[in-house]
Coordinates of C-alpha atoms (C1' of nucleotides) in Angstrom, one line a residue:
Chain A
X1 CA -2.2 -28.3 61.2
X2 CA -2.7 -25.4 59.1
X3 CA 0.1 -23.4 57.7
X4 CA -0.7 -20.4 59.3
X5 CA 0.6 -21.9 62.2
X6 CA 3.7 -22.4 61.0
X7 CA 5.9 -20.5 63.1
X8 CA 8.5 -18.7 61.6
X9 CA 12.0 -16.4 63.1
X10 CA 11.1 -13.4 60.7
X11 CA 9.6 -10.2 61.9
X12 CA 7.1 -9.8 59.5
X13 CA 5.9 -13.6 60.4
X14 CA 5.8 -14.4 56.8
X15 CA 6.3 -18.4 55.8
X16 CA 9.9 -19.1 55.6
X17 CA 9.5 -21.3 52.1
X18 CA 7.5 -18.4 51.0
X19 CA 10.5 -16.1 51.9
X20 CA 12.7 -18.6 50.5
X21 CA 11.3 -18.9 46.9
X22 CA 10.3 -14.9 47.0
X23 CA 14.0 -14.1 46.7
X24 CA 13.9 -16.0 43.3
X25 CA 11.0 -14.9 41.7
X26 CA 7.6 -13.4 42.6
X27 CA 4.7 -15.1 43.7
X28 CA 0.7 -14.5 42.7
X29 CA -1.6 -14.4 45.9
X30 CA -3.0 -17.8 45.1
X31 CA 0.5 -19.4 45.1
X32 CA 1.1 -17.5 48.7
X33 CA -2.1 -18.6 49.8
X34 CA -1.3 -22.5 48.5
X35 CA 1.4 -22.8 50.1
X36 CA 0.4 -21.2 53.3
X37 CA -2.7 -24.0 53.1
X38 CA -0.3 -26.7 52.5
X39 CA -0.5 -29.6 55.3
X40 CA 2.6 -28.5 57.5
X41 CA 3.8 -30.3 60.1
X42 CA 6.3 -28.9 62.6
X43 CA 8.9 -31.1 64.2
X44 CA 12.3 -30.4 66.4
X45 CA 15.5 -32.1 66.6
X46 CA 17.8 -32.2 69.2
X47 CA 21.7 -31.8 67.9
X48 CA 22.9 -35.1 66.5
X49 CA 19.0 -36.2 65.6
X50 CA 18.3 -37.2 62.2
X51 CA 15.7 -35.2 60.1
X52 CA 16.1 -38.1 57.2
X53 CA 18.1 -40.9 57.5
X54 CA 20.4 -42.4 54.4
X55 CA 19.0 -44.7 52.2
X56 CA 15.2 -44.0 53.5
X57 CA 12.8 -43.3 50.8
X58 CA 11.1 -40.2 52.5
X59 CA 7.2 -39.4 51.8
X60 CA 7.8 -35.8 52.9
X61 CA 10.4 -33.1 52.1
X62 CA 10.9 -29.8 55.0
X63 CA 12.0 -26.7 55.4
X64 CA 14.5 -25.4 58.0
X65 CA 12.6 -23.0 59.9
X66 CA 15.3 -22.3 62.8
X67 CA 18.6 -23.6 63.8
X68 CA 21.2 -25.7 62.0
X69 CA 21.3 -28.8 59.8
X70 CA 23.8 -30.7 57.7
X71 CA 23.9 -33.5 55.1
X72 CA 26.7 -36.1 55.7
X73 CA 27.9 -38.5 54.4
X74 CA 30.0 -41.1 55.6
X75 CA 32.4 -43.9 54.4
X76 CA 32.4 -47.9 56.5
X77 CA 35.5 -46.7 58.4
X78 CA 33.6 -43.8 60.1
X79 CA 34.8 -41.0 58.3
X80 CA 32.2 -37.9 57.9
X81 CA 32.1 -35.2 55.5
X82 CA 29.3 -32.6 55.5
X83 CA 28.1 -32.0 51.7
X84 CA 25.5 -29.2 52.6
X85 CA 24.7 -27.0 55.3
X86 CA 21.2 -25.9 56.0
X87 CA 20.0 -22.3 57.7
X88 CA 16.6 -21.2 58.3
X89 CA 14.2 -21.1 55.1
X90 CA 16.8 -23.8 53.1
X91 CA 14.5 -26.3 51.7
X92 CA 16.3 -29.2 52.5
X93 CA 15.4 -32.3 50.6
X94 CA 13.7 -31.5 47.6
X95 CA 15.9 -33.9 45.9
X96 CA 13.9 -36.8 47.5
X97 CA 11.3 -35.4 46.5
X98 CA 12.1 -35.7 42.8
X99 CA 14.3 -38.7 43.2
X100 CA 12.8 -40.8 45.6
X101 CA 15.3 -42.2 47.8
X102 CA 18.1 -40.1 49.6
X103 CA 21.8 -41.3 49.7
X104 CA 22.7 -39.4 52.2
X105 CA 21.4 -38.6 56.1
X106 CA 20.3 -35.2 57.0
X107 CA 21.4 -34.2 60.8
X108 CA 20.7 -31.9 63.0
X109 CA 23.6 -29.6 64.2
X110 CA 22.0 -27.4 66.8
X111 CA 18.4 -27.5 68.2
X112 CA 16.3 -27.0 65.2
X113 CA 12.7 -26.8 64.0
X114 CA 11.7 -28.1 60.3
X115 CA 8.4 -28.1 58.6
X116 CA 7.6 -31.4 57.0
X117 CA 4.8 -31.6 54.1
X118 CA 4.1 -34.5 52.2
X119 CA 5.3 -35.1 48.3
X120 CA 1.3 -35.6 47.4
X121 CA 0.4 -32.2 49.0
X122 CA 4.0 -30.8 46.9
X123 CA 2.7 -33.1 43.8
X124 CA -0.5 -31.4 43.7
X125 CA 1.4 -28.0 44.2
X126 CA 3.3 -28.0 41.4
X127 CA 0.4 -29.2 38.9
X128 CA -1.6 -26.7 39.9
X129 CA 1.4 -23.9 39.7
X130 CA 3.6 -24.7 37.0
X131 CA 5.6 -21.8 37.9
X132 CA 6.5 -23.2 41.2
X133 CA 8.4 -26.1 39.4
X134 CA 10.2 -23.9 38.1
X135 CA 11.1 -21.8 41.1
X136 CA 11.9 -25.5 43.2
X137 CA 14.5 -26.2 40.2
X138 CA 15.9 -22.5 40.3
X139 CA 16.7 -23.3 44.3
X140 CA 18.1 -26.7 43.1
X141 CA 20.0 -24.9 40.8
X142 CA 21.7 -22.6 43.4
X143 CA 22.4 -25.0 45.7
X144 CA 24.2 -27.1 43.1
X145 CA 26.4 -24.3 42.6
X146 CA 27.0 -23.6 46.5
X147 CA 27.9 -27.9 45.9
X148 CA 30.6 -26.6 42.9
X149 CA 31.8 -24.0 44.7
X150 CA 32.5 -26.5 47.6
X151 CA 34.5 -28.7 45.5
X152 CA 36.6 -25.9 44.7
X153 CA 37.0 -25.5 48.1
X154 CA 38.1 -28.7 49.0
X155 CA 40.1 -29.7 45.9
X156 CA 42.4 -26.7 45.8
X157 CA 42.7 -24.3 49.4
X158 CA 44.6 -24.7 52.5
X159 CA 42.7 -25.2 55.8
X160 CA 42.7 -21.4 56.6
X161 CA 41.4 -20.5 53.3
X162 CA 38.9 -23.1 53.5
X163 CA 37.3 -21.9 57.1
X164 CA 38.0 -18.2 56.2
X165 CA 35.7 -18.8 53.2
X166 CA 33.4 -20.8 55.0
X167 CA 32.9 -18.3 57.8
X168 CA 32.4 -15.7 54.5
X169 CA 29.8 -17.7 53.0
X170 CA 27.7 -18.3 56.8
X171 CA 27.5 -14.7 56.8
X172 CA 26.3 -13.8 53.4
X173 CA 24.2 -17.0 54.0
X174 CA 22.6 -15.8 57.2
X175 CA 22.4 -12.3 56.2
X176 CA 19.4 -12.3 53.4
X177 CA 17.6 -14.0 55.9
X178 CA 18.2 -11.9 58.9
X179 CA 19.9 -13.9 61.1
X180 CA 23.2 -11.7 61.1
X181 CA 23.9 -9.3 64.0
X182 CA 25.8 -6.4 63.0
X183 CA 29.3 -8.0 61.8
X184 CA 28.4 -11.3 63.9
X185 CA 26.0 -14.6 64.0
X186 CA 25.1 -17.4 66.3
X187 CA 27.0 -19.9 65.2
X188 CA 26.3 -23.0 67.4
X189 CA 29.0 -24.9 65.9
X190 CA 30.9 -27.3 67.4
X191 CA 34.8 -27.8 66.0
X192 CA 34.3 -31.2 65.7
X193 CA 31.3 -30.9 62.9
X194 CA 33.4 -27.6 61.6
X195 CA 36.4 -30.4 60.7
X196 CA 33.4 -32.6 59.2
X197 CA 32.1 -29.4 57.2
X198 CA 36.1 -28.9 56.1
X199 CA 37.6 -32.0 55.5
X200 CA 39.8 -31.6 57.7
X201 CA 41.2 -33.2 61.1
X202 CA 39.9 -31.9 64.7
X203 CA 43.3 -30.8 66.0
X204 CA 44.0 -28.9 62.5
X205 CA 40.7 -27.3 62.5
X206 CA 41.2 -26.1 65.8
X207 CA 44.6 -24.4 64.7
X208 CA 43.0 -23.0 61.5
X209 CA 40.6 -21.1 64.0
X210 CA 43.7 -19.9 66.2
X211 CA 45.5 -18.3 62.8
X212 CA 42.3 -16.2 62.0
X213 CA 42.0 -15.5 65.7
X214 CA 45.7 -14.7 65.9
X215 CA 45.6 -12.7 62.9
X216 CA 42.7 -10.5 64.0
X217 CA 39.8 -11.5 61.2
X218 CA 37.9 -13.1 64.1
X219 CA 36.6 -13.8 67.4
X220 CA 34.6 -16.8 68.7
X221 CA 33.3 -17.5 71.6
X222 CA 30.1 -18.4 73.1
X223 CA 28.6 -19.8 69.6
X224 CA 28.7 -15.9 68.8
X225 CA 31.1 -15.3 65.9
X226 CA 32.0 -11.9 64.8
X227 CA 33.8 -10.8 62.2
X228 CA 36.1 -8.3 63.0
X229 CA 38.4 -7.9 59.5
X230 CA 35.6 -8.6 56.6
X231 CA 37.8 -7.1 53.8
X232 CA 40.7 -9.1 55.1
X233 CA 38.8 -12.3 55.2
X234 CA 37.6 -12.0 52.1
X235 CA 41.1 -11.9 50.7
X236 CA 42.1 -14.5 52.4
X237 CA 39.3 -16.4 50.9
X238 CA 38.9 -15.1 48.0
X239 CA 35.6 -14.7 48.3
X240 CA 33.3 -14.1 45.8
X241 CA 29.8 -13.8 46.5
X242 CA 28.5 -14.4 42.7
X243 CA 28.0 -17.9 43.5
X244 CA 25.8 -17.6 45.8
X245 CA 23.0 -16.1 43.3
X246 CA 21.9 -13.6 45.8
X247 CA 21.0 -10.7 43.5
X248 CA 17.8 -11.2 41.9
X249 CA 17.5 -12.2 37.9
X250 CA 15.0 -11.0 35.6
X251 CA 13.2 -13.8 34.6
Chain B
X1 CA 18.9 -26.4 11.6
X2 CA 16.5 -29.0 11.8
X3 CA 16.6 -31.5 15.1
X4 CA 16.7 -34.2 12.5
X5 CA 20.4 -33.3 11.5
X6 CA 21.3 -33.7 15.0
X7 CA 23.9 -36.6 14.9
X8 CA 24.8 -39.1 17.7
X9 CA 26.9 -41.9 18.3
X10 CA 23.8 -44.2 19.2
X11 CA 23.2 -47.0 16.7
X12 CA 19.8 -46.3 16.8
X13 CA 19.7 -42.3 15.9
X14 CA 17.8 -41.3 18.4
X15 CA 18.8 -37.7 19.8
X16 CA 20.9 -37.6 22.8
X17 CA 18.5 -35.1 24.8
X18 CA 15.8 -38.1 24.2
X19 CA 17.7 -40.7 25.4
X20 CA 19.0 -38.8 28.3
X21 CA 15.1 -37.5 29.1
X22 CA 14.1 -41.3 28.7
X23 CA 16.9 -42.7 31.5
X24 CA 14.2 -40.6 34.2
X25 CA 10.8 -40.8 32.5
X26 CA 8.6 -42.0 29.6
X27 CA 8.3 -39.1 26.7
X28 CA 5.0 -39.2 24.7
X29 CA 5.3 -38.8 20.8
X30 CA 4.3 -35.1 21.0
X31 CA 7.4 -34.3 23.3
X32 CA 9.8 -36.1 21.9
X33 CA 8.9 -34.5 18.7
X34 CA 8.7 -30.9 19.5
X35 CA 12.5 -32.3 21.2
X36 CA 13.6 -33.3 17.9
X37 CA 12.3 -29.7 16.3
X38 CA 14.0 -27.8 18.5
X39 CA 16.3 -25.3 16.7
X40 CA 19.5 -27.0 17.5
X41 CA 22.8 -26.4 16.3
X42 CA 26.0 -28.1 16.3
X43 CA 29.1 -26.6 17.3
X44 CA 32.6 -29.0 17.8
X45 CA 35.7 -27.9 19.8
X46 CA 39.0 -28.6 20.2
X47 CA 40.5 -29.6 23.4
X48 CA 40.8 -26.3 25.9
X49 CA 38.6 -24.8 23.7
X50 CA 35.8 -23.1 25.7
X51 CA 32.1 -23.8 25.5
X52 CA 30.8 -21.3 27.8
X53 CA 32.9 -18.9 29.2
X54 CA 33.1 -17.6 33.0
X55 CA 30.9 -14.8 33.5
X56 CA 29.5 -14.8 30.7
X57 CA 25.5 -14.2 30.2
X58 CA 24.6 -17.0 27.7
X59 CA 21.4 -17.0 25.5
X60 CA 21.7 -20.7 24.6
X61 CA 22.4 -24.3 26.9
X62 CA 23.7 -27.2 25.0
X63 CA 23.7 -30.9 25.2
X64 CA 27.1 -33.0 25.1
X65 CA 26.9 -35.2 21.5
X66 CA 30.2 -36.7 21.7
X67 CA 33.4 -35.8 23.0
X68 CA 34.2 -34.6 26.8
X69 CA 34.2 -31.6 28.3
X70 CA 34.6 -30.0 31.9
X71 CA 33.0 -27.4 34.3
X72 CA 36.5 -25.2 35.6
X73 CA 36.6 -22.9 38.7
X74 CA 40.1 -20.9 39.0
X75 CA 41.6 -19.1 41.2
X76 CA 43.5 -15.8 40.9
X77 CA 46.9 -17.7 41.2
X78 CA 45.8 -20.1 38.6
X79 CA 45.2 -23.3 40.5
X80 CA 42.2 -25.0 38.5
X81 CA 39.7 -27.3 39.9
X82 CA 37.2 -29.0 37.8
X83 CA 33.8 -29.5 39.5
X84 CA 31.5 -31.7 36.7
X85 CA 32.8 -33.7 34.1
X86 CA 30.4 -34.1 30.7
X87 CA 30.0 -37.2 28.5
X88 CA 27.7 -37.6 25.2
X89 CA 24.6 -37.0 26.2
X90 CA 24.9 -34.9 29.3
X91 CA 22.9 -31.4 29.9
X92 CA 25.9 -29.1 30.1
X93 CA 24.5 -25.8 31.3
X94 CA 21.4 -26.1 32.4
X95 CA 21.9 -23.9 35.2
X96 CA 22.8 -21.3 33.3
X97 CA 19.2 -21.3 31.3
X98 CA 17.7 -21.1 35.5
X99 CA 20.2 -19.1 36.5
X100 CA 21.1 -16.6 33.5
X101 CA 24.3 -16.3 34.3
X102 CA 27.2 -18.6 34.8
X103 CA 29.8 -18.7 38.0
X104 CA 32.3 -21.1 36.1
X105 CA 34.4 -22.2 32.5
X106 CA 32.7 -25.0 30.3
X107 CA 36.2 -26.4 28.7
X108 CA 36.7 -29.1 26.2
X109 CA 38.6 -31.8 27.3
X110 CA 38.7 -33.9 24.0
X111 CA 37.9 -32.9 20.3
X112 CA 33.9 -32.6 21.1
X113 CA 30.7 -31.6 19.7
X114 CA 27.5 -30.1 21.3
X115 CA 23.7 -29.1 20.2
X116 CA 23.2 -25.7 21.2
X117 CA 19.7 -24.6 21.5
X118 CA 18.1 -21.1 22.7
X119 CA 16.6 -19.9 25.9
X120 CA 13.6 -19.0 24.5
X121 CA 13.1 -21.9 22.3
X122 CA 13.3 -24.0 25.5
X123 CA 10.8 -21.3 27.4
X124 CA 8.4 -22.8 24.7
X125 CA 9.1 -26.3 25.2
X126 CA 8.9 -26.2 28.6
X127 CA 5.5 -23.6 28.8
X128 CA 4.4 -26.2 26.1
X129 CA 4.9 -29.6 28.2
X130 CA 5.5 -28.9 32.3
X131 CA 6.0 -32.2 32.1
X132 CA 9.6 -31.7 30.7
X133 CA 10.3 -29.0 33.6
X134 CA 9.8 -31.4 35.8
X135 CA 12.4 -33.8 34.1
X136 CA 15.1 -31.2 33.6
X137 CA 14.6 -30.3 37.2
X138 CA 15.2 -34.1 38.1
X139 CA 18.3 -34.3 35.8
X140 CA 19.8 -31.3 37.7
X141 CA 19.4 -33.2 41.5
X142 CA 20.8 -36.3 39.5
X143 CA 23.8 -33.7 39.0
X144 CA 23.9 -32.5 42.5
X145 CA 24.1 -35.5 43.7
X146 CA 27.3 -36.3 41.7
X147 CA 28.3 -33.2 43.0
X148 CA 27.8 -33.9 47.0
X149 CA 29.5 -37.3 46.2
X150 CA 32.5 -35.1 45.0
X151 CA 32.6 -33.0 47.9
X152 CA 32.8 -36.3 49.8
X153 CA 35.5 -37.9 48.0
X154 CA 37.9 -34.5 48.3
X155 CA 37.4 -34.3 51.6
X156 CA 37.3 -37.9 53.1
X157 CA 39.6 -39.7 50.6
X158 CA 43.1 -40.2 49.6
X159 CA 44.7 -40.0 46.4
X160 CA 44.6 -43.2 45.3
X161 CA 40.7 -43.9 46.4
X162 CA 39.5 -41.0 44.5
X163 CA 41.1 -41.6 41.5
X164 CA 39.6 -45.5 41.7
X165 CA 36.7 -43.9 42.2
X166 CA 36.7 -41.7 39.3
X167 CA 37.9 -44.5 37.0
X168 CA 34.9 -46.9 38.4
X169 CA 32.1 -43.7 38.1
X170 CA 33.4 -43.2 34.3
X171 CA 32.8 -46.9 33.8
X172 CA 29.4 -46.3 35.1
X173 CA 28.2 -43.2 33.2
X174 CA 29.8 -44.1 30.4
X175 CA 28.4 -47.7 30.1
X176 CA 24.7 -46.3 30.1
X177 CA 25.1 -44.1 27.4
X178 CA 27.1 -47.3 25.4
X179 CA 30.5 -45.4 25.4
X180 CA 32.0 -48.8 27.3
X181 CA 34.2 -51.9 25.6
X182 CA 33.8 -54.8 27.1
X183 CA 35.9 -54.3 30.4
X184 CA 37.2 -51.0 29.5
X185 CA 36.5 -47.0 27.7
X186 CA 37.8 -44.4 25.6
X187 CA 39.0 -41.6 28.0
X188 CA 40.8 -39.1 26.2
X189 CA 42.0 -37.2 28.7
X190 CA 45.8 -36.2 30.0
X191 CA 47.3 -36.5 33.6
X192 CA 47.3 -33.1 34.2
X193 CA 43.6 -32.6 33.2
X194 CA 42.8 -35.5 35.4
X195 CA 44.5 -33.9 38.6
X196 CA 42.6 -30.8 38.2
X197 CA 39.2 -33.6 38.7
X198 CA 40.8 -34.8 41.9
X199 CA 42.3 -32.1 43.3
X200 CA 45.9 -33.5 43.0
X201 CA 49.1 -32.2 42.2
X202 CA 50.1 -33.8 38.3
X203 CA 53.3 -35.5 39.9
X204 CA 51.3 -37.4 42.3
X205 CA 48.9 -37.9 39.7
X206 CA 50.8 -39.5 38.1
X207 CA 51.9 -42.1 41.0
X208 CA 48.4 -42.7 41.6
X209 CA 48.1 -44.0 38.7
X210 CA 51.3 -46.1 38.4
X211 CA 50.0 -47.3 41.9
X212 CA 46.3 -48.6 40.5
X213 CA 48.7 -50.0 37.8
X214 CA 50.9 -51.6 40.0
X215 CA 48.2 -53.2 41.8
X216 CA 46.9 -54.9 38.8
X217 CA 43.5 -53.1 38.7
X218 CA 43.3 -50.7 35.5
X219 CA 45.8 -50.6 32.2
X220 CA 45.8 -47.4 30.4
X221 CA 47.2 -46.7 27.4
X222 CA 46.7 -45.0 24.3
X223 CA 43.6 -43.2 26.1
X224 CA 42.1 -46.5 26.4
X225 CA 41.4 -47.5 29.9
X226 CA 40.7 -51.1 30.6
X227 CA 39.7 -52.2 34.4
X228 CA 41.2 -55.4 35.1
X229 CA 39.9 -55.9 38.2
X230 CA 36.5 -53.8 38.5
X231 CA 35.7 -55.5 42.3
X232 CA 39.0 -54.7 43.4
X233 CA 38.9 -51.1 42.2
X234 CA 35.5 -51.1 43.3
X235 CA 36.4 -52.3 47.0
X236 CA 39.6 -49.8 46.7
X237 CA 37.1 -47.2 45.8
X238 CA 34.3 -47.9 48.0
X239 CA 32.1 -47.3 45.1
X240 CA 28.4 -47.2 45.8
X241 CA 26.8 -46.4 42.2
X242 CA 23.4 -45.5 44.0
X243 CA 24.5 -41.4 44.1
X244 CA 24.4 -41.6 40.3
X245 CA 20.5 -42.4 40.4
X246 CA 21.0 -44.9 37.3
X247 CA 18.2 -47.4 38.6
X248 CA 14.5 -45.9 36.8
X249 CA 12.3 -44.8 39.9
X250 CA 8.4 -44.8 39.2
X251 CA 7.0 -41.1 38.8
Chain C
dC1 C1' 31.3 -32.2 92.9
dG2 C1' 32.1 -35.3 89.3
dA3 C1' 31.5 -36.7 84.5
dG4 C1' 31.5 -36.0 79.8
dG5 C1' 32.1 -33.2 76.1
dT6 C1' 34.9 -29.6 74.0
dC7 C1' 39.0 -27.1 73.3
dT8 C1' 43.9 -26.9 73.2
dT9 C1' 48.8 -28.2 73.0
dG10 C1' 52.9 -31.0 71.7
dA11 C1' 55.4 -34.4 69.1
dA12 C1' 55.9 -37.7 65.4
dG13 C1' 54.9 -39.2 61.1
dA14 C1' 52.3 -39.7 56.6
dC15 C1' 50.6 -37.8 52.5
dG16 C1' 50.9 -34.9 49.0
dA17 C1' 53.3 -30.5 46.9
dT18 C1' 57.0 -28.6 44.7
dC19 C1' 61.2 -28.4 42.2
dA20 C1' 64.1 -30.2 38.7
dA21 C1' 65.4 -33.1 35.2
dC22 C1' 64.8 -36.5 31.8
dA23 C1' 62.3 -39.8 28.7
dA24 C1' 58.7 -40.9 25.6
dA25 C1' 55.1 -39.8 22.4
dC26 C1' 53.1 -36.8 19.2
dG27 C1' 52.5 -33.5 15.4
dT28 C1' 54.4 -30.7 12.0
dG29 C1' 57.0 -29.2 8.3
dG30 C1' 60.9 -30.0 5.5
Chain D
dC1 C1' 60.4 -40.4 6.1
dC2 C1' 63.1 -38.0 9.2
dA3 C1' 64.2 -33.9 12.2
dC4 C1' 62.6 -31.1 15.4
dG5 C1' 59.9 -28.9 18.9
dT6 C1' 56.2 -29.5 22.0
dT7 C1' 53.3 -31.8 24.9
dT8 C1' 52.9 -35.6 28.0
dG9 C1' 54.5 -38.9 31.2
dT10 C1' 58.0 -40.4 34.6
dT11 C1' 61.4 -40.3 38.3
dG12 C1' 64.1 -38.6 42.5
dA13 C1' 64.7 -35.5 46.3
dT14 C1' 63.1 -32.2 49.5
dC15 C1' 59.8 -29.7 51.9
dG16 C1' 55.3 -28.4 54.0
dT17 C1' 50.7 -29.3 55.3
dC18 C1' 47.8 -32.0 57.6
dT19 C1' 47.0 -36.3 60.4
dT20 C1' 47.4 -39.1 64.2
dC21 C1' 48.3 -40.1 68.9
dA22 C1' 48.4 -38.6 73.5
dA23 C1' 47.5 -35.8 77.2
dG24 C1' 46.0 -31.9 79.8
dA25 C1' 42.8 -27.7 80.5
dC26 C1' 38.4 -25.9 80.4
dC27 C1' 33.6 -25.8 80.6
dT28 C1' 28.9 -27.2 81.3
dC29 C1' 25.4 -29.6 83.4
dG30 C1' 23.3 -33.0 86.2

DNA sequence: CGAGGTCTTGAAGACGATCAACAAACGTGG
DNA sequence: CCACGTTTGTTGATCGTCTTCAAGACCTCG
């Protein structure tokens, strides 16, 4: 399978790791085409499916390309906590690719398509491009501050703050990739995996929703999410997009 | 500065950088000696003293040589949450050498010294040997992985599992870079410090602790923490050390 | 139409926060 | 070496947030 055949949600039809790295830093035509020749291989999950399961030493790392994935982790008594969440163009296991073995499973939330390339195709990438190296530690970078940010999150905000902030973040999230409609996103969601995401209970969750329903910031229904009150969710949150790294460095 | 004044607690002298370079991946001579003539120099702090400050645009990363210090996100009503705790011979801001800027506090916990080195002098290392990219890219998924595990503990865990689990991660990271004694370490650091790691209030803190006490698992006093029982804070904890990636994987 | 998942509500209780006060340890200067 | 102030650790009491348990409503899909 070529990598021209990689399908992709964007308009402009362009790879979504290409996208993905392209918001970092630019690329030379021969790292665009390289990657576009890389041995992709296109696969969909089903909600629930695993894309890699814990304590698997993967050969390949992907790439969302649509829907919605997670990384949990869970303890021997069932509990679940979601350490990342992955939108289209997140590359989503580039830490198996360096480290070798995963300690986590990766899980699909909604229907979703990833594409899978092997760590010998990436290997012989990244000799032959040093500069992509370089760009895969700058994303590994970012996410690792979304992770900090997180643990802020969790260690010292109520449960409205926390899903106010979350809700903040999907946005600017799904924004530079085009997946927002006007104030609102697909958000295929259930509140089960939203308590997973928080750290929270089911039932509480559920009433964190009903205060920023109640209190007008939101509306939900149908997996459509709008936000009707940005300025006052932000307060709420306290959010802060610097984290996120979304502005381009000069590098 | 020459690298060769670099001190470090290691009987054998060898720089901390090397050491913590050599836990992922052979050096040859030629890297580890263009490490060693690095430009580094040595700045110590006092406790709450700040080694990087919140949006701040640095020019230099440094390298933990003794001491401890902390990574700080707080809020606007001045609730503090640390996200990554450093020991001797941790990579403290890497990110902000990817990143060029900075989204959080580094704070000293203890009295503490660190090798500073420049941005461009590590453009040159790294330009010079992609080898060593690839190494500082694997130390910062080692990181994010101790972040995710984080995440998980806030969210899944009660007081008094997290703060076994700190106490039994310590004992981990600490023992590789031969900071342990026997059974127990050095850990310089007061109750309200510690509930800004777990996301705790410093009253019940404090109970946590008296409760691992109580238990018979840990002593601690005089900032020297002994683990009486390390499988029964282990089994409290539900420690798994395999996040911390401390097992050598071949590259 | 029935079945299973999802959302919602109520009530009770646990865990952790907050407030307030005191004890102990530490560092400093006299 | 002691006196004193400051930081750190400890305890009790009360309060609020979030969890748990249980049950019912709603929705979707075969």
């Amino acid at each position: 399978m070529r990598g021209s055949a990689l399908p992709s949600e964007n308009a402009a039809g362009i790879h979504p790791l290409i996208l993905l790295l392209e918001r970092r830093d630019r690329l030379s035509p021969e790292e665009r085409r390289a990657i576009e020749n890389l041995p992709w291989r296109i696969r969909s999950f089903d909600p629930e499916e695993d894309l890699v399961r814990q304590k698997d030493r993967p050969t390949e790392s992907c790439v969302m390309i649509d829907g919605f994935a997670s990384r949990v982790k869970s303890s021997a008594d069932g509990a679940r906590q979601i350490t990342t969440f992955y939108v289209a163009g997140d590359f989503v296991d580039l830490n198996c690719f360096v480290l070798k073995r995963i300690d986590h499973s990766v899980t699909a939330v909604s229907r979703c398509r990833a594409g899978f390339v092997s760590h010998e195709a990436l290997t012989a990438l990244i000799e032959r491009f040093p500069h992509l190296t370089r760009l895969f530690w700058t994303i590994t970078e970012v996410d690792a501050a979304i992770l900090r940010n997180w643990i802020f999150q969790l260690g010292r905000r109520n449960a409205v703050q926390r899903l106010a902030h979350l809700f903040c973040e999907m946005s600017r999230r799904l924004e530079t990739v085009g997946l927002t409609r006007g104030t609102g996103f697909v958000f295929p969601v259930n509140q089960p995996t939203l308590s997973d995401m928080l750290g929270l209970s089911i039932v509480h969750t559920n009433r964190s929703v009903q205060e920023l329903r109640a209190r007008g910031l939101i509306t939900w229904q149908r997996q459509l999410l709008e936000i009707g009150d940005w300025r006052g969710l932000a307060q709420l949150a306290e959010f802060d997009p610097d984290y996120l790294y979304l502005t381009p460095e000069p590098r």
